[in-house]
Amino acid sequence: MMEKIDHRPDNSFVNVRITLIVIAIVSFPFNLIGIFTENAQTASINQLVAIIITDLFFAVYLTVIYFAMLIIVGAVGKHVVCVYGNLACLVSGLFHAYATLVAAMDRYKAYIARISRPKSVALCPSCSRKSNYHITDEDQETGVAVLASPELIDAESESLVGGGSTPFRASEDTATPRLGTYVRNIQLERSPSLRYEVVESYQLRRAERVLELDDLLRLEEAIIQLGFESVEKQEKILNILLQDPATMDDNDPRSPFLAQALAALLVFISPMLESLSFCPVGYEEPKLLRLEAEADGEPLPITDYVFRHFLKLVCEKNMPFLQNLRAVRFLVDPNTCVYGTSYYQPYDLFSSLNLVRRLPAVDSVHVDAISDTHLPSVEPPPRSGNYTCITIQHSSLHCPYLAYTIESAKRLEKFTYGIGGRFSRNGMLISFHPECVFRALFAHRASLRQLDLDVEGQTRLLDLIGLRYLKYTIEEEEQEQELPRDDPVYLHEWADELEKLPVEEEGIPSNMPVDACSLRSFLQLKDLSIGVHILYLYARGYGGEQRGDPWGDQLIDESYSLVDHLPPNLESLRIYGYKKGMKPRLRGVPQNLLEDQLAKLMAEKDQKLPRLAVIEGIEELIPNGETLEGPGNKDKLWKGEADDEWTEYEYE
């Protein structure tokens, strides 16, 4: 027991010493709390609140003890240790309470700032057997690598894949796991391709992971909320998620289904998702062909493409998912060994468009390095897509594909299409028909604000030499013209939608004069990037009086002026493929046509196009994009964007 010390001046040193000792003793538990709260940012909000309450409780408790001592026996003045000790308790408690509140406010501000930053999730083959859980902040792209991990994201999970971890962990509210609200981007990079084959159906296997009962019930409930009503389908998805990715290699037939199931669940728990990237998610025969096969007694196999079916359900049933998704990027197949990465890869563009075109907030779709597929899906109906921006770059597509894609948008504001940077597998180039694409664009003349066409590297209708060299006949080109939409397969596929769609207007009426069907009609067009020859053709326009003139003989008109036929509100013009003194590739026109027209444009633009502030490609050549030929051009290969590398950064 500590000795009793009288309160005398000569005892001041002793009093100070005892006071410091008492303060140190009383402060010790609070210092421990401070140590633990140093890392409180990694804890949940509930844990942080509990720490604050504990600290405040100690402060209040010690304060009550001090004031209780004041009303005890009058000898309290002689018990210096009690007086100073309890005073120390009061000061220490209040100080730590204040410090904890300040720290809590700082951490709350950091928490608000953190959830406002975009997060992304990548489902990629390279992550398949790893235990990565990397989320980055600040200016770096954020993401979670979870391809083959069957765990849903949860802030309490330290690792998405681990020997003793559970394969699924949900928060108390299954519909909104904590970290799901942070996710802004999801990327699926696992297709149904397995080297040289494609898997369609999933075979049930023995479950490789065991769940706690509560987790199993939550997982089953989440699968039901994905919209799959079939009990058999639900059991398959559950079985897929209970497979262990650590036992899978790159050619395991389970991995495509696991990736798609995870992607569907991640979308399900990510209400703030803004962008989605995915590779081919499987081909399915049109409805009519499936019905006919079933009627013939030879039904087609049922596919188990979970993510594909989930996206279809979201659109068809107006389910409350992907309500904030704005940007969609289609990726080429990263898993096939049939197509080399240096070639245009066959891609079913219609299939991907049909999966996302009806999403309410979707604004843009983007794809690179593709060509026509030999077995395309049914084209989307006209004016049925909510996207307003379409970007197709470094690709080589037949014009009907482009026309159907353009026509699928309800309201098109930006369209980009360019070739080049890839090799052609068969050495043949696909013809680009300027008129076919113009007619599709003309339907959006009231809304189109930005147009970028870099296609003159494979435009055949401009010169005879190119036609002969490429062995491409007039008859073959006529067969490429867009066909009428009266095919039974098309009509049956979209029967319900076609009844609700507005009547499609004729792109260019046959009796409309040429001047009214030119670039001049695009009143909202502000940014134009285009090849020099197609610029001239589009400015000339297309109308009924030119329909019988496939070679453009009627383009000869000495009174014609390019500057008078450009969009009146044009602000920027970028010209591909023009070199001073070059001769035009148009049949029967003066050799100095292009030079004279562009010179007149520069001389009169301030008067006739007052908003045109930027013109590029006249003084300096901007090369056309070109499909590569021969091994010597590998240095011109378009390599695409660098693969995302998740930075190892602690989530704090």
XYZ file of C-alpha atoms in Angstrom, residues 443 502-508:
8
model
C -30.838 7.914 -90.434
C -41.504 2.436 -84.216
C -41.838 2.095 -87.965
C -38.402 2.382 -89.560
C -38.003 5.412 -91.778
C -36.448 5.063 -95.200
C -32.817 6.133 -94.958
C -32.735 8.091 -98.218
